[in-house]
mmCIF file of C-alpha atoms in Angstrom:
data_model
loop_
_atom_site.group_PDB
_atom_site.id
_atom_site.type_symbol
_atom_site.label_atom_id
_atom_site.label_comp_id
_atom_site.label_asym_id
_atom_site.label_seq_id
_atom_site.Cartn_x
_atom_site.Cartn_y
_atom_site.Cartn_z
ATOM 1 C CA MET A 1 70.818 -71.349 -90.809
ATOM 2 C CA PRO A 2 73.806 -71.956 -88.315
ATOM 3 C CA ASP A 3 77.218 -70.560 -89.353
ATOM 4 C CA ALA A 4 79.955 -72.930 -90.464
ATOM 5 C CA ALA A 5 81.590 -72.920 -87.077
ATOM 6 C CA SER A 6 78.681 -73.992 -85.248
ATOM 7 C CA ILE A 7 78.501 -77.688 -83.824
ATOM 8 C CA PRO A 8 75.183 -79.470 -84.365
ATOM 9 C CA VAL A 9 73.905 -81.300 -81.354
ATOM 10 C CA VAL A 10 70.428 -83.221 -81.260
ATOM 11 C CA LEU A 11 68.586 -83.823 -78.138
ATOM 12 C CA LYS A 12 66.075 -86.653 -77.902
ATOM 13 C CA THR A 13 64.404 -86.377 -74.495
ATOM 14 C CA ASP A 14 61.002 -85.863 -72.716
ATOM 15 C CA SER A 15 59.495 -82.623 -74.022
ATOM 16 C CA ALA A 16 58.913 -81.502 -70.618
ATOM 17 C CA HIS A 17 62.709 -81.264 -70.157
ATOM 18 C CA GLY A 18 63.687 -79.535 -73.538
ATOM 19 C CA PRO A 19 63.304 -75.946 -72.501
ATOM 20 C CA ALA A 20 65.838 -76.278 -69.711
ATOM 21 C CA TRP A 21 68.383 -77.808 -72.128
ATOM 22 C CA HIS A 22 67.728 -75.118 -74.647
ATOM 23 C CA ALA A 23 68.036 -72.321 -72.003
ATOM 24 C CA ILE A 24 71.456 -73.673 -70.865
ATOM 25 C CA PHE A 25 72.825 -74.162 -74.220
ATOM 26 C CA ALA A 26 71.691 -70.756 -75.503
ATOM 27 C CA GLU A 27 73.252 -68.986 -72.455
ATOM 28 C CA GLU A 28 76.415 -71.019 -71.996
ATOM 29 C CA ALA A 29 77.194 -72.573 -75.349
ATOM 30 C CA PRO A 30 75.817 -70.439 -78.235
ATOM 31 C CA ASP A 31 78.298 -72.054 -80.524
ATOM 32 C CA LEU A 32 76.660 -75.526 -80.028
ATOM 33 C CA ILE A 33 73.307 -75.554 -82.025
ATOM 34 C CA LEU A 34 70.939 -77.633 -80.100
ATOM 35 C CA ALA A 35 68.114 -79.083 -82.001
ATOM 36 C CA ASP A 36 65.202 -81.388 -80.737
ATOM 37 C CA TRP A 37 64.849 -84.840 -82.306
ATOM 38 C CA ASP A 38 62.576 -84.736 -85.341
ATOM 39 C CA GLU A 39 61.830 -88.001 -87.165
ATOM 40 C CA THR A 40 61.330 -86.227 -90.423
ATOM 41 C CA ALA A 41 64.449 -83.820 -90.134
ATOM 42 C CA ASP A 42 67.666 -84.024 -91.978
ATOM 43 C CA LEU A 43 70.205 -85.000 -89.234
ATOM 44 C CA SER A 44 73.144 -85.858 -91.557
ATOM 45 C CA ALA A 45 75.132 -82.858 -90.068
ATOM 46 C CA THR A 46 74.813 -83.990 -86.508
ATOM 47 C CA ARG A 47 78.008 -84.519 -84.607
ATOM 48 C CA TYR A 48 76.581 -85.121 -80.962
ATOM 49 C CA LEU A 49 73.446 -87.015 -79.927
ATOM 50 C CA VAL A 50 72.023 -86.869 -76.372
ATOM 51 C CA ALA A 51 69.299 -89.592 -75.945
ATOM 52 C CA TRP A 52 67.901 -92.160 -73.632
ATOM 53 C CA ARG A 53 67.013 -94.746 -76.550
ATOM 54 C CA PRO A 54 68.663 -93.785 -79.808
ATOM 55 C CA PRO A 55 67.244 -95.521 -83.035
ATOM 56 C CA ALA A 56 68.794 -98.593 -84.371
ATOM 57 C CA ASP A 57 69.582 -96.866 -87.750
ATOM 58 C CA ILE A 58 71.425 -94.057 -85.863
ATOM 59 C CA MET A 59 74.330 -94.107 -88.190
ATOM 60 C CA ARG A 60 72.219 -93.910 -91.373
ATOM 61 C CA ARG A 61 70.472 -90.930 -89.982
ATOM 62 C CA MET A 62 73.622 -89.325 -88.553
ATOM 63 C CA PRO A 63 76.638 -90.502 -90.586
ATOM 64 C CA ARG A 64 78.878 -87.790 -89.009
ATOM 65 C CA LEU A 65 78.094 -88.692 -85.562
ATOM 66 C CA GLU A 66 81.181 -88.390 -83.276
ATOM 67 C CA ALA A 67 79.654 -88.953 -79.655
ATOM 68 C CA VAL A 68 76.487 -90.299 -78.027
ATOM 69 C CA PHE A 69 75.508 -89.130 -74.575
ATOM 70 C CA SER A 70 73.224 -91.601 -72.662
ATOM 71 C CA MET A 71 70.499 -89.948 -70.637
ATOM 72 C CA GLY A 72 71.115 -92.321 -67.834
ATOM 73 C CA ALA A 73 74.024 -93.817 -65.925
ATOM 74 C CA GLY A 74 73.577 -97.135 -67.452
ATOM 75 C CA ILE A 75 74.009 -98.195 -71.106
ATOM 76 C CA ASP A 76 72.073 -101.408 -71.528
ATOM 77 C CA HIS A 77 69.382 -99.286 -73.361
ATOM 78 C CA LEU A 78 71.696 -98.243 -75.943
ATOM 79 C CA PRO A 79 71.987 -100.161 -79.420
ATOM 80 C CA LEU A 80 75.639 -100.412 -79.111
ATOM 81 C CA GLU A 81 75.828 -102.992 -81.895
ATOM 82 C CA HIS A 82 74.716 -100.288 -84.269
ATOM 83 C CA ILE A 83 77.240 -97.611 -83.075
ATOM 84 C CA PRO A 84 80.765 -97.929 -84.361
ATOM 85 C CA GLU A 85 83.679 -98.099 -81.987
ATOM 86 C CA ASP A 86 85.101 -94.777 -83.165
ATOM 87 C CA VAL A 87 81.917 -93.134 -81.865
ATOM 88 C CA VAL A 88 82.443 -92.059 -78.407
ATOM 89 C CA VAL A 89 79.645 -93.314 -75.866
ATOM 90 C CA VAL A 90 79.455 -91.315 -72.550
ATOM 91 C CA ARG A 91 77.277 -92.151 -69.411
ATOM 92 C CA MET A 92 75.509 -89.569 -67.605
ATOM 93 C CA VAL A 93 76.984 -89.424 -64.189
ATOM 94 C CA ALA A 94 76.115 -85.874 -63.032
ATOM 95 C CA ASP A 95 76.256 -84.722 -59.411
ATOM 96 C CA ASP A 96 72.373 -84.754 -58.983
ATOM 97 C CA VAL A 97 72.350 -88.413 -60.196
ATOM 98 C CA THR A 98 74.839 -89.495 -57.705
ATOM 99 C CA ARG A 99 73.180 -87.610 -54.875
ATOM 100 C CA SER A 100 69.724 -88.588 -55.602
ATOM 101 C CA MET A 101 70.701 -92.442 -55.881
ATOM 102 C CA ALA A 102 72.469 -92.134 -52.619
ATOM 103 C CA GLU A 103 69.379 -90.749 -51.065
ATOM 104 C CA TYR A 104 67.324 -93.610 -52.519
ATOM 105 C CA VAL A 105 69.736 -96.392 -51.272
ATOM 106 C CA THR A 106 69.810 -94.818 -47.824
ATOM 107 C CA MET A 107 65.951 -94.776 -47.731
ATOM 108 C CA GLY A 108 65.630 -98.295 -48.959
ATOM 109 C CA VAL A 109 68.318 -99.694 -46.628
ATOM 110 C CA LEU A 110 66.616 -98.000 -43.580
ATOM 111 C CA ALA A 111 63.160 -99.246 -44.792
ATOM 112 C CA LEU A 112 64.471 -102.798 -44.889
ATOM 113 C CA HIS A 113 66.483 -102.466 -41.662
ATOM 114 C CA ARG A 114 63.418 -101.192 -39.688
ATOM 115 C CA ASP A 115 61.115 -103.793 -41.268
ATOM 116 C CA LEU A 116 58.912 -101.337 -43.197
ATOM 117 C CA PRO A 117 57.815 -103.807 -45.974
ATOM 118 C CA ALA A 118 56.505 -106.250 -43.348
ATOM 119 C CA TYR A 119 54.784 -103.481 -41.182
ATOM 120 C CA LEU A 120 53.089 -101.953 -44.172
ATOM 121 C CA GLY A 121 51.858 -105.371 -45.435
ATOM 122 C CA GLU A 122 50.552 -106.367 -41.791
ATOM 123 C CA THR A 123 48.794 -102.911 -41.076
ATOM 124 C CA ARG A 124 47.017 -102.790 -44.367
ATOM 125 C CA ARG A 125 45.521 -106.226 -43.168
ATOM 126 C CA GLY A 126 44.710 -104.954 -39.748
ATOM 127 C CA VAL A 127 47.448 -106.697 -38.036
ATOM 128 C CA TRP A 128 49.349 -104.965 -35.300
ATOM 129 C CA THR A 129 52.609 -106.695 -34.300
ATOM 130 C CA THR A 130 55.989 -105.472 -33.434
ATOM 131 C CA ARG A 131 59.482 -106.710 -34.277
ATOM 132 C CA SER A 132 62.605 -106.059 -32.094
ATOM 133 C CA ILE A 133 64.660 -103.171 -33.358
ATOM 134 C CA ARG A 134 68.013 -103.979 -34.502
ATOM 135 C CA ARG A 135 71.034 -101.336 -33.947
ATOM 136 C CA ALA A 136 72.500 -100.279 -37.260
ATOM 137 C CA ARG A 137 75.987 -101.093 -35.976
ATOM 138 C CA ASP A 138 74.830 -104.623 -35.733
ATOM 139 C CA ARG A 139 73.528 -105.059 -39.215
ATOM 140 C CA VAL A 140 75.792 -105.910 -42.160
ATOM 141 C CA VAL A 141 75.044 -104.221 -45.450
ATOM 142 C CA GLY A 142 76.675 -105.069 -48.624
ATOM 143 C CA ILE A 143 76.692 -102.964 -51.883
ATOM 144 C CA LEU A 144 77.180 -105.032 -55.091
ATOM 145 C CA GLY A 145 78.911 -102.533 -57.362
ATOM 146 C CA LEU A 146 81.315 -99.807 -56.409
ATOM 147 C CA GLY A 147 81.198 -97.462 -59.424
ATOM 148 C CA VAL A 148 80.477 -93.738 -58.826
ATOM 149 C CA LEU A 149 77.006 -94.551 -57.738
ATOM 150 C CA GLY A 150 77.783 -97.435 -55.599
ATOM 151 C CA ARG A 151 80.598 -95.774 -53.965
ATOM 152 C CA ALA A 152 78.554 -92.835 -52.953
ATOM 153 C CA ALA A 153 75.921 -95.055 -51.573
ATOM 154 C CA ALA A 154 78.419 -97.133 -49.570
ATOM 155 C CA GLU A 155 79.885 -94.097 -47.949
ATOM 156 C CA GLN A 156 76.487 -92.798 -46.907
ATOM 157 C CA ILE A 157 75.456 -96.252 -45.563
ATOM 158 C CA ALA A 158 78.775 -96.407 -43.593
ATOM 159 C CA LEU A 159 78.030 -92.973 -42.083
ATOM 160 C CA LEU A 160 74.847 -94.277 -40.674
ATOM 161 C CA GLY A 161 76.894 -96.685 -38.693
ATOM 162 C CA PHE A 162 76.140 -100.022 -40.534
ATOM 163 C CA LYS A 163 78.832 -102.625 -41.006
ATOM 164 C CA THR A 164 79.288 -101.762 -44.543
ATOM 165 C CA ARG A 165 80.919 -103.946 -47.335
ATOM 166 C CA GLY A 166 81.094 -103.750 -51.056
ATOM 167 C CA TRP A 167 81.908 -106.034 -53.853
ATOM 168 C CA SER A 168 83.155 -105.031 -57.439
ATOM 169 C CA ARG A 169 85.067 -106.802 -60.195
ATOM 170 C CA THR A 170 88.206 -104.905 -59.510
ATOM 171 C CA ARG A 171 89.581 -103.940 -56.094
ATOM 172 C CA LYS A 172 88.395 -100.705 -54.678
ATOM 173 C CA ASP A 173 89.411 -98.874 -51.333
ATOM 174 C CA ILE A 174 86.782 -96.843 -49.560
ATOM 175 C CA ALA A 175 86.969 -95.663 -45.994
ATOM 176 C CA ASN A 176 84.847 -97.406 -43.576
ATOM 177 C CA VAL A 177 83.808 -99.992 -46.224
ATOM 178 C CA ARG A 178 85.156 -103.497 -46.294
ATOM 179 C CA CYS A 179 85.814 -104.120 -50.000
ATOM 180 C CA HIS A 180 85.875 -107.487 -51.859
ATOM 181 C CA ALA A 181 86.745 -107.944 -55.474
ATOM 182 C CA GLY A 182 86.333 -110.747 -58.158
ATOM 183 C CA ASP A 183 84.737 -114.008 -58.307
ATOM 184 C CA ASP A 184 87.044 -115.291 -55.412
ATOM 185 C CA GLY A 185 85.719 -112.344 -53.199
ATOM 186 C CA LEU A 186 82.051 -112.924 -53.659
ATOM 187 C CA ASP A 187 81.514 -115.631 -51.188
ATOM 188 C CA ALA A 188 83.302 -113.633 -48.553
ATOM 189 C CA PHE A 189 81.085 -110.552 -49.412
ATOM 190 C CA LEU A 190 77.807 -112.634 -49.181
ATOM 191 C CA GLU A 191 78.706 -114.454 -45.963
ATOM 192 C CA GLY A 192 76.733 -112.828 -43.075
ATOM 193 C CA CYS A 193 75.383 -110.053 -45.328
ATOM 194 C CA GLU A 194 71.873 -109.191 -44.044
ATOM 195 C CA ILE A 195 70.953 -106.409 -46.645
ATOM 196 C CA VAL A 196 72.294 -106.710 -50.210
ATOM 197 C CA VAL A 197 72.097 -103.584 -52.400
ATOM 198 C CA CYS A 198 72.455 -104.254 -56.184
ATOM 199 C CA MET A 199 74.108 -101.337 -58.007
ATOM 200 C CA LEU A 200 75.928 -103.190 -60.704
ATOM 201 C CA PRO A 201 75.950 -102.313 -64.326
ATOM 202 C CA LEU A 202 73.831 -104.698 -66.426
ATOM 203 C CA THR A 203 76.349 -106.891 -68.423
ATOM 204 C CA PRO A 204 76.254 -110.538 -69.531
ATOM 205 C CA GLU A 205 78.103 -111.434 -66.391
ATOM 206 C CA THR A 206 75.862 -109.694 -64.037
ATOM 207 C CA ARG A 207 72.423 -110.525 -65.712
ATOM 208 C CA GLY A 208 70.497 -112.600 -63.223
ATOM 209 C CA ILE A 209 73.179 -112.400 -60.461
ATOM 210 C CA LEU A 210 70.246 -111.935 -57.861
ATOM 211 C CA ASN A 211 69.197 -115.558 -58.031
ATOM 212 C CA GLY A 212 68.327 -118.617 -55.829
ATOM 213 C CA ASP A 213 72.000 -119.511 -55.681
ATOM 214 C CA LEU A 214 73.023 -116.148 -54.305
ATOM 215 C CA PHE A 215 70.047 -116.015 -51.936
ATOM 216 C CA ALA A 216 71.105 -119.426 -50.559
ATOM 217 C CA ARG A 217 74.494 -118.070 -49.529
ATOM 218 C CA LEU A 218 72.925 -115.241 -47.489
ATOM 219 C CA PRO A 219 71.859 -115.694 -43.921
ATOM 220 C CA ARG A 220 68.329 -116.663 -43.497
ATOM 221 C CA GLY A 221 65.894 -113.598 -43.499
ATOM 222 C CA ALA A 222 68.222 -111.413 -45.501
ATOM 223 C CA ARG A 223 66.798 -108.372 -47.377
ATOM 224 C CA ILE A 224 67.252 -107.362 -50.970
ATOM 225 C CA LEU A 225 67.401 -104.020 -52.499
ATOM 226 C CA ASN A 226 67.671 -103.740 -56.267
ATOM 227 C CA ALA A 227 68.591 -100.252 -57.612
ATOM 228 C CA GLY A 228 70.369 -101.607 -60.656
ATOM 229 C CA ARG A 229 68.302 -103.043 -63.591
ATOM 230 C CA GLY A 230 65.521 -105.394 -63.648
ATOM 231 C CA GLY A 231 67.795 -107.853 -65.509
ATOM 232 C CA HIS A 232 69.754 -108.289 -62.398
ATOM 233 C CA LEU A 233 67.000 -110.120 -60.714
ATOM 234 C CA VAL A 234 65.448 -113.492 -61.372
ATOM 235 C CA GLU A 235 61.943 -112.598 -60.198
ATOM 236 C CA ALA A 236 60.723 -116.190 -59.851
ATOM 237 C CA ASP A 237 63.786 -116.929 -57.500
ATOM 238 C CA LEU A 238 62.848 -114.039 -55.302
ATOM 239 C CA LEU A 239 59.186 -114.958 -55.128
ATOM 240 C CA ALA A 240 60.397 -118.504 -54.029
ATOM 241 C CA ALA A 241 62.825 -117.048 -51.427
ATOM 242 C CA LEU A 242 60.186 -114.935 -50.025
ATOM 243 C CA GLU A 243 57.766 -117.866 -49.582
ATOM 244 C CA SER A 244 60.298 -120.030 -48.039
ATOM 245 C CA GLY A 245 61.652 -117.305 -45.760
ATOM 246 C CA ARG A 246 64.970 -117.381 -47.048
ATOM 247 C CA ILE A 247 64.571 -113.758 -48.026
ATOM 248 C CA ASP A 248 62.641 -111.658 -45.450
ATOM 249 C CA SER A 249 61.721 -108.614 -47.681
ATOM 250 C CA ALA A 250 62.814 -106.623 -50.709
ATOM 251 C CA MET A 251 62.687 -103.227 -52.146
ATOM 252 C CA LEU A 252 62.746 -103.014 -56.051
ATOM 253 C CA ASP A 253 63.156 -99.877 -58.171
ATOM 254 C CA VAL A 254 63.374 -101.955 -61.348
ATOM 255 C CA LEU A 255 61.589 -104.952 -62.741
ATOM 256 C CA ASN A 256 62.242 -107.080 -65.862
ATOM 257 C CA GLU A 257 59.246 -105.705 -67.725
ATOM 258 C CA GLU A 258 58.509 -101.897 -67.305
ATOM 259 C CA PRO A 259 55.841 -100.955 -66.822
ATOM 260 C CA PRO A 260 54.797 -104.379 -65.246
ATOM 261 C CA ALA A 261 51.350 -105.868 -65.738
ATOM 262 C CA PRO A 262 49.028 -104.861 -62.946
ATOM 263 C CA SER A 263 48.752 -108.642 -62.103
ATOM 264 C CA HIS A 264 52.610 -108.833 -61.581
ATOM 265 C CA PRO A 265 53.090 -111.051 -58.377
ATOM 266 C CA LEU A 266 55.834 -108.544 -56.988
ATOM 267 C CA LEU A 267 53.335 -105.571 -57.067
ATOM 268 C CA GLY A 268 51.294 -105.555 -53.936
ATOM 269 C CA HIS A 269 53.413 -108.478 -52.379
ATOM 270 C CA PRO A 270 53.047 -108.049 -48.535
ATOM 271 C CA ARG A 271 56.848 -107.953 -48.084
ATOM 272 C CA VAL A 272 57.981 -106.231 -51.116
ATOM 273 C CA LEU A 273 58.047 -102.287 -51.948
ATOM 274 C CA VAL A 274 58.316 -101.371 -55.408
ATOM 275 C CA THR A 275 59.016 -98.043 -56.901
ATOM 276 C CA PRO A 276 58.615 -97.178 -60.673
ATOM 277 C CA HIS A 277 62.193 -96.848 -61.686
ATOM 278 C CA THR A 278 62.526 -93.401 -59.833
ATOM 279 C CA ALA A 279 65.676 -94.050 -57.747
ATOM 280 C CA SER A 280 67.715 -91.370 -59.539
ATOM 281 C CA ALA A 281 67.494 -89.184 -62.642
ATOM 282 C CA SER A 282 69.483 -86.432 -64.095
ATOM 283 C CA GLN A 283 68.258 -82.883 -63.656
ATOM 284 C CA PRO A 284 68.140 -81.090 -67.076
ATOM 285 C CA ASP A 285 70.358 -78.213 -66.251
ATOM 286 C CA ASP A 286 72.981 -80.309 -64.549
ATOM 287 C CA ALA A 287 72.898 -82.821 -67.445
ATOM 288 C CA ALA A 288 73.095 -80.117 -70.090
ATOM 289 C CA ARG A 289 76.351 -78.658 -68.365
ATOM 290 C CA GLN A 290 77.886 -82.051 -68.251
ATOM 291 C CA VAL A 291 77.252 -82.518 -72.068
ATOM 292 C CA ILE A 292 78.711 -79.097 -72.870
ATOM 293 C CA ALA A 293 81.753 -79.745 -70.826
ATOM 294 C CA ALA A 294 82.227 -83.027 -72.432
ATOM 295 C CA ILE A 295 81.939 -81.733 -75.968
ATOM 296 C CA ARG A 296 84.253 -78.917 -75.223
ATOM 297 C CA ASN A 297 86.781 -81.558 -74.202
ATOM 298 C CA HIS A 298 86.235 -83.624 -77.054
ATOM 299 C CA ARG A 299 86.608 -80.734 -79.579
ATOM 300 C CA SER A 300 89.872 -79.808 -77.983
ATOM 301 C CA GLY A 301 91.248 -83.312 -77.633
ATOM 302 C CA ARG A 302 91.069 -83.597 -73.942
ATOM 303 C CA PRO A 303 89.796 -86.572 -72.072
ATOM 304 C CA ILE A 304 85.969 -87.024 -71.437
ATOM 305 C CA GLU A 305 84.741 -88.343 -68.141
ATOM 306 C CA HIS A 306 82.425 -91.371 -68.059
ATOM 307 C CA THR A 307 83.042 -92.841 -71.453
ATOM 308 C CA ILE A 308 82.219 -96.477 -71.551
ATOM 309 C CA ASP A 309 84.693 -99.370 -71.972
ATOM 310 C CA ARG A 310 82.917 -101.643 -74.661
ATOM 311 C CA ARG A 311 85.151 -104.567 -73.579
ATOM 312 C CA ARG A 312 83.784 -104.384 -69.845
ATOM 313 C CA GLY A 313 80.182 -103.441 -71.028
ATOM 314 C CA PHE A 314 80.001 -100.150 -68.995
#
């Protein structure tokens, strides 16, 4: 039995990641008693939960819960309607998550810039054609969403020499990135934007933002990279835009239904690259240390980084 001073923490994650979490907690936070999720266990003493998808009856199972740590940077998978507002909700924005997302966006932008989807589709059919090579400094790349992950991606794209712009709900200032904000700034962001990267949080306002209307405001032959959530994209509109040539190609890390049916029309499309929601993921040791630091701050009354604003939805 843990002593009275110990703080119960429950971990609900992939079993393969559990040992790393337990090793970090045992070595660096012995006063925090980490236990794996168990459907049959008495969790009534739990103060902190680390999970990807907590159950809807979370408060019945954990009436003393003080904070929930999401295993991802987003929160759309959390049952917020069942989590009282006095329970702190924290997103996972560890350094490894930021770095790996910037890597993925860099890879995707370069793939779209250098026509990789089209070349793969053609060579698989035995077609051997070439397209002219555009210089990075002549290509406009726009990042929708300039939070921690979006900002890091925008900075990386700018370093490659692309004409980089960004859009967010509130004004941001990023070196070498032309920033736009708010509804009034969206048209200016889209005008002339040849590669659009979606890194927005999924909220009622951003759901379906990648749609036919947005595509029509881009130059013909623009490219789309969705590294946000499947709900950002109206898939039927993308298919229609690819068919008409309005959109040249796309790279998607997320779809509306995951995993998709093998017959999904975007899988195997000759001008679409799809990856299985692998753009970024927290590393167990890095994530464990972030949670430990946050719990320490919470117990001492200090601010916790990356807590969500429920009014804004992220």
